[in-house]
PDB file of C-alpha atoms in Angstrom:
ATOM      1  CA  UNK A   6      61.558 -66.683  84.332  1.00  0.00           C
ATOM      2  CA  UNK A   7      62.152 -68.904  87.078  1.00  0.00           C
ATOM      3  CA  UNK A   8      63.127 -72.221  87.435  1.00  0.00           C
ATOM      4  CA  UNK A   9      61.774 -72.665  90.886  1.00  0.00           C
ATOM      5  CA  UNK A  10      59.438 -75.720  90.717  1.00  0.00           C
ATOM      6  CA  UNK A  11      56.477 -74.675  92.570  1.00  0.00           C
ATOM      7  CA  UNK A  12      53.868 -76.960  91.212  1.00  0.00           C
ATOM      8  CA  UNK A  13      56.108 -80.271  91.795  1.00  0.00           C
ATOM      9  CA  UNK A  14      53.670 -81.938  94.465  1.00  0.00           C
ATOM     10  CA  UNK A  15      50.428 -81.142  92.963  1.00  0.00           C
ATOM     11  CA  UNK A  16      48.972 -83.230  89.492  1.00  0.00           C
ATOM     12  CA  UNK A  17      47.479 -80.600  87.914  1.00  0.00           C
ATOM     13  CA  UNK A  18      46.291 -82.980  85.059  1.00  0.00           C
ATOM     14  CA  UNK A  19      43.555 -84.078  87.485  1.00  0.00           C
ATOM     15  CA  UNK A  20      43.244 -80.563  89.075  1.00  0.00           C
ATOM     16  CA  UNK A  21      41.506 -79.126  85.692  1.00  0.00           C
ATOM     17  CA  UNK A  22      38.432 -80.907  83.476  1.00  0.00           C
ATOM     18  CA  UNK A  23      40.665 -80.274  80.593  1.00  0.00           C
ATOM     19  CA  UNK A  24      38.475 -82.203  77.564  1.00  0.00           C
ATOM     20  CA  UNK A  25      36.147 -79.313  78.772  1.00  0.00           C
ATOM     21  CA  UNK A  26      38.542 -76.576  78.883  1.00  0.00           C
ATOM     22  CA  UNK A  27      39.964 -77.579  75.425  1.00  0.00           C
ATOM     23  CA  UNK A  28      36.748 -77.389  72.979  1.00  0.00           C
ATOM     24  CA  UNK A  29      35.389 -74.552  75.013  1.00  0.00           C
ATOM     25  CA  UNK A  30      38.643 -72.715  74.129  1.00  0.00           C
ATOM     26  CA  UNK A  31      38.636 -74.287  70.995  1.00  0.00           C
ATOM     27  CA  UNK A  32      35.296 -72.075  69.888  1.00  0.00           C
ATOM     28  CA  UNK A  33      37.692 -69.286  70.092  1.00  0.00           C
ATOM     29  CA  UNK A  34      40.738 -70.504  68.811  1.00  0.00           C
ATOM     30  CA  UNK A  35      39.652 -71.788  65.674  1.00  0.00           C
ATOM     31  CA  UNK A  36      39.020 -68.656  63.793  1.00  0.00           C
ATOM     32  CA  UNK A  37      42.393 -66.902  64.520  1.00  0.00           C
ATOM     33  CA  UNK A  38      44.195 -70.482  63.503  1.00  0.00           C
ATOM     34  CA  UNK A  39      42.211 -70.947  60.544  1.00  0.00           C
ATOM     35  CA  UNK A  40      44.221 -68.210  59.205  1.00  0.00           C
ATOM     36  CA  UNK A  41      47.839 -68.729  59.825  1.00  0.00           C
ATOM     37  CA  UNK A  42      50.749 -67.970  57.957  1.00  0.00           C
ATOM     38  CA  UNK A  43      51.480 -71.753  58.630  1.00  0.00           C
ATOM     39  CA  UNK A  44      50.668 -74.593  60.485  1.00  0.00           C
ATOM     40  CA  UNK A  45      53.879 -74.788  63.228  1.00  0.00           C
ATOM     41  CA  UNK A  46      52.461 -73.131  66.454  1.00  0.00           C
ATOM     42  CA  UNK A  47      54.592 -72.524  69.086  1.00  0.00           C
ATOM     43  CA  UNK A  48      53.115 -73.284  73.498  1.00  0.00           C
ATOM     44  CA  UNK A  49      54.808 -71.175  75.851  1.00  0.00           C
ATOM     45  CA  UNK A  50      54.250 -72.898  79.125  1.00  0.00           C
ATOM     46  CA  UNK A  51      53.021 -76.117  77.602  1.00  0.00           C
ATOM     47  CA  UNK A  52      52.731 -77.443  81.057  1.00  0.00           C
ATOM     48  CA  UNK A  53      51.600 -80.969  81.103  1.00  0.00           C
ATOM     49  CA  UNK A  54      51.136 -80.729  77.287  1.00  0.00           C
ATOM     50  CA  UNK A  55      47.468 -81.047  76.971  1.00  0.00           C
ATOM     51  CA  UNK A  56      47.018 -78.033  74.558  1.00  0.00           C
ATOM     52  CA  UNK A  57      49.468 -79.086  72.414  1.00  0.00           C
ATOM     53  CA  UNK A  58      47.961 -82.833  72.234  1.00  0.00           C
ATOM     54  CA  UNK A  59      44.907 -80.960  71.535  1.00  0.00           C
ATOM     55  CA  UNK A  60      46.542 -78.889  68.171  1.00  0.00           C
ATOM     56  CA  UNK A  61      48.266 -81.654  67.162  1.00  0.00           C
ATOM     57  CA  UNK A  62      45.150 -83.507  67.078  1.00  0.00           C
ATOM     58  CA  UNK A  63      44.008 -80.656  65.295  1.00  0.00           C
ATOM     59  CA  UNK A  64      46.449 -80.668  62.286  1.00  0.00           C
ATOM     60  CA  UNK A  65      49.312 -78.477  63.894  1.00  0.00           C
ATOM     61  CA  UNK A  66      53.274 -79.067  64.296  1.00  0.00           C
ATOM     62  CA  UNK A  67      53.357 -78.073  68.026  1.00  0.00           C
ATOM     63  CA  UNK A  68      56.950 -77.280  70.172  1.00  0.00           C
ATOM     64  CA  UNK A  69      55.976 -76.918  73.747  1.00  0.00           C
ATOM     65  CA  UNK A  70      58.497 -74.705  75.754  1.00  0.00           C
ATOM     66  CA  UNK A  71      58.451 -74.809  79.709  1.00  0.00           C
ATOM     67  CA  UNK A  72      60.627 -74.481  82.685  1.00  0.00           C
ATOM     68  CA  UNK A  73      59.711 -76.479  85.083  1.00  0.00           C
ATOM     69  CA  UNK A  74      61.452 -79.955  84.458  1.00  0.00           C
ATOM     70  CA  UNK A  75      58.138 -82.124  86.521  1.00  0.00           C
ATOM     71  CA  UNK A  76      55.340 -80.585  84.119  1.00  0.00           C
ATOM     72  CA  UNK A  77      57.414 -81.829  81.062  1.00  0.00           C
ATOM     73  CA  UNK A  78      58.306 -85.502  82.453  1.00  0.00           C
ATOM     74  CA  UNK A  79      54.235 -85.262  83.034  1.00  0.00           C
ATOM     75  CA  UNK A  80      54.406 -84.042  79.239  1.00  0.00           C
ATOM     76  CA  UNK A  81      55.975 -86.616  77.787  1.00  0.00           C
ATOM     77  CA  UNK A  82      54.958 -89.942  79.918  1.00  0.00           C
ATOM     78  CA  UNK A  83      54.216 -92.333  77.167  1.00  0.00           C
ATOM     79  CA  UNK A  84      56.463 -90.351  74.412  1.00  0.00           C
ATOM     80  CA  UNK A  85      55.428 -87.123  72.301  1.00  0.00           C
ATOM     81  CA  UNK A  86      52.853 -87.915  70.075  1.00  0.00           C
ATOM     82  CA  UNK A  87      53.727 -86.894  66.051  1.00  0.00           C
ATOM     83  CA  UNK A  88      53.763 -83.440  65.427  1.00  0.00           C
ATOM     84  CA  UNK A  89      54.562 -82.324  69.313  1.00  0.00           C
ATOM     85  CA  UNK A  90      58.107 -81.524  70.550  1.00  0.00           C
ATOM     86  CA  UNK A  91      58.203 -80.575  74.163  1.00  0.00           C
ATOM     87  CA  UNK A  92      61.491 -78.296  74.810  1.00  0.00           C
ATOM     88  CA  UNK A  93      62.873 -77.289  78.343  1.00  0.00           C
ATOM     89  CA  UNK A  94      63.431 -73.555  78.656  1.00  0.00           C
ATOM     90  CA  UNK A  95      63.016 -70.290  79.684  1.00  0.00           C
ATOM     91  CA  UNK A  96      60.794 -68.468  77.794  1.00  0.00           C
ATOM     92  CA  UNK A  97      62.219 -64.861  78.310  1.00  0.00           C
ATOM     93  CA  UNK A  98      64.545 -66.660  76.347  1.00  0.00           C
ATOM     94  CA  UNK A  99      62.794 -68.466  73.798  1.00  0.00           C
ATOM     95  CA  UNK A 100      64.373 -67.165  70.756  1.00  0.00           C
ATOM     96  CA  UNK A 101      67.352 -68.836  72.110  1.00  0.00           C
ATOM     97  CA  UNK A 102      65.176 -72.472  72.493  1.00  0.00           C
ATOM     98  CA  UNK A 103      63.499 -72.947  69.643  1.00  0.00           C
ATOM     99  CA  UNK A 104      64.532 -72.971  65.988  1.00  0.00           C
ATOM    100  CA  UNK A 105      63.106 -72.152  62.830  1.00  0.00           C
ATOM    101  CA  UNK A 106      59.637 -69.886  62.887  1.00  0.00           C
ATOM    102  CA  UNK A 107      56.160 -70.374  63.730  1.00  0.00           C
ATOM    103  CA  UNK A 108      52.482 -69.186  62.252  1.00  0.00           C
ATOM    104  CA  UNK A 109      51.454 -68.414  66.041  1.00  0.00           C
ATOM    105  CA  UNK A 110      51.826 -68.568  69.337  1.00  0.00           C
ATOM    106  CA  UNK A 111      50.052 -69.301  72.597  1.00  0.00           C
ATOM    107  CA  UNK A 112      50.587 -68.431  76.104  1.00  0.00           C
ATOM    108  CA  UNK A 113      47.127 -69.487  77.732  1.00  0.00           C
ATOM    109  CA  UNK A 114      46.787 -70.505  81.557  1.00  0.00           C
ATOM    110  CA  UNK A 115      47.812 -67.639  83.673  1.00  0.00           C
ATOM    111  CA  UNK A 116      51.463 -68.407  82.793  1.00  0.00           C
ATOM    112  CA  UNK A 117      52.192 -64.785  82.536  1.00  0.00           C
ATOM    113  CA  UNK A 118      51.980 -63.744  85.724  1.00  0.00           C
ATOM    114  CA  UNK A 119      55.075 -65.662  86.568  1.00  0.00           C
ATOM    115  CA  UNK A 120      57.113 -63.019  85.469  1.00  0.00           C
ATOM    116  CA  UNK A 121      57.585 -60.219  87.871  1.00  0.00           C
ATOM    117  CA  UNK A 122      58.228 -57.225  86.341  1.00  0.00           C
ATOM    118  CA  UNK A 123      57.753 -55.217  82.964  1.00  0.00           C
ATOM    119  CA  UNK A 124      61.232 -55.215  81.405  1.00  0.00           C
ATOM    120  CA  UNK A 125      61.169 -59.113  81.658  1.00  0.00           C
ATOM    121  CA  UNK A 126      57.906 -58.875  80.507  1.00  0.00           C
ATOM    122  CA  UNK A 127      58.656 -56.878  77.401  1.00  0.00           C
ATOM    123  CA  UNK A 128      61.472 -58.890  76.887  1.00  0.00           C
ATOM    124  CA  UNK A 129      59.816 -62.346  76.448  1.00  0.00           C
ATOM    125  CA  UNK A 130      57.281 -60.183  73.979  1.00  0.00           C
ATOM    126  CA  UNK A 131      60.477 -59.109  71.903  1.00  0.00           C
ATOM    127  CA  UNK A 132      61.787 -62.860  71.607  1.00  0.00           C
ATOM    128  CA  UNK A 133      58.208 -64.142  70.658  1.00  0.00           C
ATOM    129  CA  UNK A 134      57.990 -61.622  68.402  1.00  0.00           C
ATOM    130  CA  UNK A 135      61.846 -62.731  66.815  1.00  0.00           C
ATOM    131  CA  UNK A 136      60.292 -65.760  65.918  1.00  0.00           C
ATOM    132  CA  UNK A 137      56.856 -65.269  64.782  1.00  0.00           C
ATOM    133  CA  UNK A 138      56.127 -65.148  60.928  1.00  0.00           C
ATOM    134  CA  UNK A 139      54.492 -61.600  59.389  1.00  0.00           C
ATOM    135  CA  UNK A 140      50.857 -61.227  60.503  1.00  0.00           C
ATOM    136  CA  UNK A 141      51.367 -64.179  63.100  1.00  0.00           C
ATOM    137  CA  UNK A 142      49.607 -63.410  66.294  1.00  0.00           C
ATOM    138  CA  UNK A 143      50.056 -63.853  69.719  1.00  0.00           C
ATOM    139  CA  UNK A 144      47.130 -65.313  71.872  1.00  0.00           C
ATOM    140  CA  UNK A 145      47.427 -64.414  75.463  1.00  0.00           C
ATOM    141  CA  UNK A 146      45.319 -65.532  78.441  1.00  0.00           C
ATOM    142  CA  UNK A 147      45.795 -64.375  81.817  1.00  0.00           C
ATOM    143  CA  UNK A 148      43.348 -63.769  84.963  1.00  0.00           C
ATOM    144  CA  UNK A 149      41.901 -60.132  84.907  1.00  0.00           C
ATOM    145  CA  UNK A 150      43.690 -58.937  87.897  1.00  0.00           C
ATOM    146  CA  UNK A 151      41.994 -56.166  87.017  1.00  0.00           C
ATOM    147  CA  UNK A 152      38.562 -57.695  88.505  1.00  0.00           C
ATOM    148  CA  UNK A 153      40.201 -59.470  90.898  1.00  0.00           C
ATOM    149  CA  UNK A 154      41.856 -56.738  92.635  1.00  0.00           C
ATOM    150  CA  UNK A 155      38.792 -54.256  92.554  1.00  0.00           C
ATOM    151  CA  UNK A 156      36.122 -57.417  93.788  1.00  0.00           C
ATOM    152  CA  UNK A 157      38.666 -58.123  96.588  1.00  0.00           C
ATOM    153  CA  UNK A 158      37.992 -61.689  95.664  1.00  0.00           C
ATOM    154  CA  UNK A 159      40.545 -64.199  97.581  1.00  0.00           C
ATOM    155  CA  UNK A 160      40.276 -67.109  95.838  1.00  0.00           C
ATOM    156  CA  UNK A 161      39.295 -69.291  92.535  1.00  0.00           C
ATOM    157  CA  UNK A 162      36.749 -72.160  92.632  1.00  0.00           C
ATOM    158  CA  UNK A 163      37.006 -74.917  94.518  1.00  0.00           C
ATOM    159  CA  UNK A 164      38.119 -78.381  92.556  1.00  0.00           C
ATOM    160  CA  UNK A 165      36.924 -81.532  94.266  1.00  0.00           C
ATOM    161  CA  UNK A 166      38.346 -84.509  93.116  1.00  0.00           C
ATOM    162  CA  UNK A 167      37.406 -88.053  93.828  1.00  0.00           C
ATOM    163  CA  UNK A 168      40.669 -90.201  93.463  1.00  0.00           C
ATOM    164  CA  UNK A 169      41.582 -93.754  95.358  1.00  0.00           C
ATOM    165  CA  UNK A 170      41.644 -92.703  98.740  1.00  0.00           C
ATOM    166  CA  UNK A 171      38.093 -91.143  98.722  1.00  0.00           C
ATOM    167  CA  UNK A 172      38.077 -87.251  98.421  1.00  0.00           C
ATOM    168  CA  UNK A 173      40.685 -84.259  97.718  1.00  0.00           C
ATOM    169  CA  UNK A 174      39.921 -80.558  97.226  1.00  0.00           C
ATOM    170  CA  UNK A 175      41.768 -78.560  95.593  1.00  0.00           C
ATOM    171  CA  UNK A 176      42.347 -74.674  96.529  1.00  0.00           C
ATOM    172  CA  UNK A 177      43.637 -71.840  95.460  1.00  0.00           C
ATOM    173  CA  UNK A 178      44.316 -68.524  97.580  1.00  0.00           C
ATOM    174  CA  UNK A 179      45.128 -65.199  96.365  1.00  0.00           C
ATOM    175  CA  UNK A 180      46.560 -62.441  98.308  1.00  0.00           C
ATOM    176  CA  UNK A 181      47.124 -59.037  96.367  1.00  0.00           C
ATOM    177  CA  UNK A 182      49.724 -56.885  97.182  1.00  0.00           C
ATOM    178  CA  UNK A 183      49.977 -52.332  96.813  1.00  0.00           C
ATOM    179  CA  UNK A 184      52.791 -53.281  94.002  1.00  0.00           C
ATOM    180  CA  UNK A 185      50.727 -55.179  92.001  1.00  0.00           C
ATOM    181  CA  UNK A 186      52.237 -58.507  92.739  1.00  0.00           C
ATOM    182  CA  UNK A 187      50.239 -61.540  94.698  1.00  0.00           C
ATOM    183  CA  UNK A 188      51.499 -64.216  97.039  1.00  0.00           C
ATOM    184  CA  UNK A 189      49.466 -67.065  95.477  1.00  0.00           C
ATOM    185  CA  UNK A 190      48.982 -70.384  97.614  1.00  0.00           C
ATOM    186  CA  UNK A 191      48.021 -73.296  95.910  1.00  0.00           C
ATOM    187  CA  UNK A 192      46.678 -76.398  98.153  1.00  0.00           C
ATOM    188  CA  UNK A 193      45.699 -79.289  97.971  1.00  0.00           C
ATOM    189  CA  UNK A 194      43.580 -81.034 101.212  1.00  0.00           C
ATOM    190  CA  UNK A 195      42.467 -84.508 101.819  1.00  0.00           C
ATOM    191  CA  UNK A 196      38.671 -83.716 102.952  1.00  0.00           C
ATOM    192  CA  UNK A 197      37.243 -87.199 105.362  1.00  0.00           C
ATOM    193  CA  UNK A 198      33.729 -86.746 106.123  1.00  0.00           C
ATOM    194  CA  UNK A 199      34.072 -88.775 109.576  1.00  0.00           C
ATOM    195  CA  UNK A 200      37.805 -87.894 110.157  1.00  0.00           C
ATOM    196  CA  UNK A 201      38.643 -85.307 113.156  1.00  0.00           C
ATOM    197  CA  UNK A 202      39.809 -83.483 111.561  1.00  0.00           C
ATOM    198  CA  UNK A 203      37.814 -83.857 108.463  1.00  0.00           C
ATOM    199  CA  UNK A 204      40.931 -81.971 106.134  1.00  0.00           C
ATOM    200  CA  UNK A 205      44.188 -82.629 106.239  1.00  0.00           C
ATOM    201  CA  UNK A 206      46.587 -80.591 104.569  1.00  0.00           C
ATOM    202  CA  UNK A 207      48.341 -82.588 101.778  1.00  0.00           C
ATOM    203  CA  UNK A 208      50.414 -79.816 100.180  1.00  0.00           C
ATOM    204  CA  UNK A 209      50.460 -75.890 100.749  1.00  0.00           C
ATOM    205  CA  UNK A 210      53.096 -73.183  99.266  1.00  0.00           C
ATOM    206  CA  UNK A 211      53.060 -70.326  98.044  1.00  0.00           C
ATOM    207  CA  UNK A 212      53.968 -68.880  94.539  1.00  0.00           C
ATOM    208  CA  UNK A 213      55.113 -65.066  94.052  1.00  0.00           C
ATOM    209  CA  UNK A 214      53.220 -63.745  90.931  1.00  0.00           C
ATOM    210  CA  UNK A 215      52.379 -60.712  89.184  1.00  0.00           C
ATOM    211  CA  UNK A 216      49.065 -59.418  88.547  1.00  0.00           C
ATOM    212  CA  UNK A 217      49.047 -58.114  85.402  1.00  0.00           C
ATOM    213  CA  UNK A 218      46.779 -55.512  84.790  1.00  0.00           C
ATOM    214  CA  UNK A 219      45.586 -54.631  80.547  1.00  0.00           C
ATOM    215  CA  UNK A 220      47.207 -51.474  80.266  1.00  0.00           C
ATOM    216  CA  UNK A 221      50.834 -52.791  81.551  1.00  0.00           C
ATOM    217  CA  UNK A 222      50.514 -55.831  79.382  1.00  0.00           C
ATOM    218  CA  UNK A 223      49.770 -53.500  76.207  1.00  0.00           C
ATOM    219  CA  UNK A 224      52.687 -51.487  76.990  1.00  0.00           C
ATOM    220  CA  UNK A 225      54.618 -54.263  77.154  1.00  0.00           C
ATOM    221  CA  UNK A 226      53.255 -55.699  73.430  1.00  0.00           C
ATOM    222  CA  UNK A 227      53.576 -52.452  72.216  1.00  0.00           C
ATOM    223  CA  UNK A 228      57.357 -52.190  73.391  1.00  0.00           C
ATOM    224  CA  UNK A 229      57.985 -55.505  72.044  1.00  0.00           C
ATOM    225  CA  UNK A 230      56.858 -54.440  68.266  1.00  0.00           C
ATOM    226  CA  UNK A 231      52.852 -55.604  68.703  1.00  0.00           C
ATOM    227  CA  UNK A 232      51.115 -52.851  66.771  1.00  0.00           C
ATOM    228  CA  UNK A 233      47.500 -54.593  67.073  1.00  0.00           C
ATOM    229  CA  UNK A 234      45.595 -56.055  70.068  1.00  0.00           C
ATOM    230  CA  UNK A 235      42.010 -57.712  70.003  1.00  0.00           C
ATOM    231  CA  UNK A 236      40.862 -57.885  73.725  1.00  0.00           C
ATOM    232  CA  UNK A 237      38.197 -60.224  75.182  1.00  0.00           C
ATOM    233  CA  UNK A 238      36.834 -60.992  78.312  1.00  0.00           C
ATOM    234  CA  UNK A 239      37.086 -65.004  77.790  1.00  0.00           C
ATOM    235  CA  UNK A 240      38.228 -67.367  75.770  1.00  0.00           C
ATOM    236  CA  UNK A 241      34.893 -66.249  74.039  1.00  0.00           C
ATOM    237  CA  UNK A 242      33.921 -63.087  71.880  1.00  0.00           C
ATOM    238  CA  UNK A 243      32.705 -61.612  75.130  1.00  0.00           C
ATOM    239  CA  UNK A 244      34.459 -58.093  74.940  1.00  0.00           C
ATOM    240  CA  UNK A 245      36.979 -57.121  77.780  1.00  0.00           C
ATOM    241  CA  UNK A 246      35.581 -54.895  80.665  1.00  0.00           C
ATOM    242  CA  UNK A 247      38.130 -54.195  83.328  1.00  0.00           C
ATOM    243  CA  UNK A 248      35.814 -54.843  86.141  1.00  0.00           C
ATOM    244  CA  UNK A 249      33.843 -57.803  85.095  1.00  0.00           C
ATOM    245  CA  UNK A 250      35.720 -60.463  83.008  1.00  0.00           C
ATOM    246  CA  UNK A 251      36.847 -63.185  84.241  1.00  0.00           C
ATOM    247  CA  UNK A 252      39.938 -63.107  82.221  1.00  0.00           C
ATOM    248  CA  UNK A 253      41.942 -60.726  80.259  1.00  0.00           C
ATOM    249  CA  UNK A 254      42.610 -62.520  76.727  1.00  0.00           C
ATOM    250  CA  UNK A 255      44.327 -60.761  74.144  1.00  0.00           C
ATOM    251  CA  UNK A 256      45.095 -61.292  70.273  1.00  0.00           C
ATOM    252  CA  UNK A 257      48.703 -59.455  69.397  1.00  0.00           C
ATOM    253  CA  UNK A 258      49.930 -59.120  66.048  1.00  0.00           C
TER     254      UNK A 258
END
């Protein structure tokens, strides 16, 4: 996975309601983690390390693994709080980072489509896999590229975000490619309601991903040793339809 630090210019703690996010996804996550073979879970692509704040808070020994060396300063501003460890790495490797064994894992956030093609894909399965306990699962969330790809859609909601200087917005452009991979252009604008111009461009770049589709990521569990996959639509019991979820979420054990 790469180390490339795309996201170092944009605070993506204020880009995402996350007290929200977290006991919306929480519905869902509690029934799965109420039955773990223990209590250690492991975060691939902990990111700023709100998730793991969140299942620490919840009873759980969390290690965080990312890459990207400006989401885990973000991570650990004030120190770790007890039962989090935030580790740098890469997690096609993570057998390699992290020590001992966990009762699950998560990989929640569209982290996946960082990697680029299905070896490396099946790869990062196998070393998740090396480390998870019997009967552990696996909880995935991605976008359904799926969706995406047939709607033609170009772009996720708008974030507007009121800060110090009056008014940011925050977007997000998607451009999908015959190979299955998307140029993805994060951005983030300074909007003036009486400026000319009224946006100024504050940061723009763009991020190669992969959109992974359901059947190449099952292939890719299924390589890895994953012999049963729950799929759902959210981070909800909605059930997965390729054309019509918003996001392809999957439960591997």
């Amino acid at each position: 996975m790469s180390s490339t630090n795309h996201y170092a210019h944009i605070d993506y703690r204020r880009m995402i309601a996350w007290p929200k996010r977290l006991e919306r996804e929480w519905t869902f996550l509690s029934a799965p983690f109420a039955s773990l073979p223990s209590k250690r879970l492991l975060d691939l692509g902990c990111g700023t390390g709100e998730h793991a704040r969140y299942f620490a808070d919840k009873g759980f020994e969390v290690v965080g693994v990312d890459v990207s060396d400006t989401m885990l300063a973000q991570a650990r501003e004030g120190g770790a709080p007890d039962g989090v460890q935030f580790l740098r790495g890469d997690l096609v490797h993570v057998e390699s980072v992290v020590t001992g064994t966990f009762g699950g894992a998560v990989c929640l956030g569209n982290t996946l489509a960082h990697i680029m093609d299905q070896d490396t894909l099946t790869q990062l399965f196998k070393g998740v896999r090396a480390v998870l306990l019997p009967g552990a699962p696996l909880i995935i969330q991605v976008l359904n590229y799926e969706r995406l790809v047939h709607s033609g859609q170009r772009c996720l909601p708008l974030t507007f975000i009121q800060d110090e200087e009056g008014e940011a917005i925050f977007l997000r452009v998607m451009t999908h490619h015959d190979d299955g991979s998307v140029t993805f252009t994060p951005s983030l604008l300074r909007y003036r309601k009486d400026g000319d111009p009224a946006l100024e461009v504050i940061t723009s770049h763009n991020v190669p991903l992969r959109g992974w589709k359901r059947a190449e990521m099952e292939a890719a569990l299924d390589a890895a040793g994953f012999t049963a996959h729950e799929l759902f639509g959210t981070m909800g019991q909605a059930p997965y339809a390729d054309h019509d979820s918003t996001d392809l979420v999957v439960v591997a054990r």
